[in-house]
Structure formats: C-alpha cells, structure tokens
C-alpha cells in the first residue's frame, strides 16, 4: 500500500485521510499547524452586503460574534466551510468550489459591493474587483514543534500533500535535501508548490485547488 503524508491541521486532516483510505492509500497525518481563536470585535452588520468565510476553522473559532451576521447573504469557499456555516445556523449559504478569487467573482456578480471576510491572520491572495472587502482575523495557525514521526514516516516513494504555502515552508525546513530526492509533492496551488523548495522527486499542483483533485494526483503517483 502506497503512503501519503498529510500535513494540514485537524479536523480537515482526518477528512483527507479518510478519503485517501478509500483510494487504497496508507494515510499518515502529521499536522504542522493548529488553529487557535483570535479575539475580535464584530463590526456592525449594516455596514456590509455579504459575509464570506474561506475556511471552516473561521466558523468553528469565530465564537458567538459570528451569529451577528445571520441576516447577511453568506458565501463560503468549499463544501465543508459551507456545511459548517449551515450547522452554525446560517440558513442560506452559497458554496464556491474554487479559490477566494472565484467566490469573490460570484459575490460581485450577485451585486454585492461591501463584503465582510472572516478568516485567518494569513490569507491567500484574493482578487476582488469591484468589491470593498473588510478582512478580520478570527483565528490564527500556530506552528507545532517538529515531529520526528514525520521523518520516520517519510518512506521513499511517499507522496506529501501540502495544503498551503506556509506548510510548504515548514516542510522544507524539516526535510533535508537527501530525503527529498525520494519524496513526491502534491500541493494545493503553484504558490504552495514553490514554497516547498527544490530537490523533490517530483512536484505538481492540480488545476483546481481542491482536496479531491490533490488526492487524484497522489493516487496516480502511487500506482
């Protein structure tokens, strides 16, 4: 059974591992970060036309202030973020299946011009032409100490899934050049792939920045 190393934080890492198992892959979870809530003050909902969350972490960690925006048209990047919003009490959620720029284009097409984006302290670049975006951090990703088990599990031929540029940077700091030569990288985006540095057996990113497409690439590498 071929091995896949998953570096994303929980609980998303567990979902990816479960999908990998259905593809016959030996999934090993080694999160490099853990999400932590950030204190924030909810602005007035009347100042906005719509609400956007780009991660389920934001939904889980925003706290009671999130309910302030039940009345706003609500958008999410990804099905899991959308479902987390519904579970939190948002009745009408539009889910986008690309990146932040794709959902921003949908928001603009729907006629909204004042957008509240609740996310992390670091966010991926998002093109938002025609929209006035107010970004507020409700969580941060805290780096975890290096895990010796990650090195032990990185057997030759393993595929490493990298879900963010920050994860790529942390991975590059923990895996030396000699070990990289026998490991394959599947990254969620070209930026995340570039952050991993050089020297890997191979590196690629799917056309769409989604987990299922990353796993499809990993499965092909493991054939």
mmCIF file of C-alpha atoms in Angstrom, residues 34-40 57 60-63 137-140 142:
data_model
loop_
_atom_site.group_PDB
_atom_site.id
_atom_site.type_symbol
_atom_site.label_atom_id
_atom_site.label_comp_id
_atom_site.label_asym_id
_atom_site.label_seq_id
_atom_site.Cartn_x
_atom_site.Cartn_y
_atom_site.Cartn_z
ATOM 1 C CA UNK A 34 -3.019 24.011 14.880
ATOM 2 C CA UNK A 35 -5.755 26.680 14.643
ATOM 3 C CA UNK A 36 -6.288 28.974 17.612
ATOM 4 C CA UNK A 37 -9.021 31.613 18.105
ATOM 5 C CA UNK A 38 -8.172 35.304 17.892
ATOM 6 C CA UNK A 39 -10.047 37.920 19.899
ATOM 7 C CA UNK A 40 -12.070 40.194 17.621
ATOM 8 C CA UNK A 57 -11.714 26.992 11.038
ATOM 9 C CA UNK A 60 -15.552 26.995 14.452
ATOM 10 C CA UNK A 61 -13.349 29.608 16.110
ATOM 11 C CA UNK A 62 -15.156 32.904 15.492
ATOM 12 C CA UNK A 63 -17.193 32.439 18.658
ATOM 13 C CA UNK A 137 -8.916 37.673 11.560
ATOM 14 C CA UNK A 138 -10.849 35.360 13.865
ATOM 15 C CA UNK A 139 -8.211 32.634 14.101
ATOM 16 C CA UNK A 140 -4.511 32.040 13.616
ATOM 17 C CA UNK A 142 0.131 28.245 15.305
#
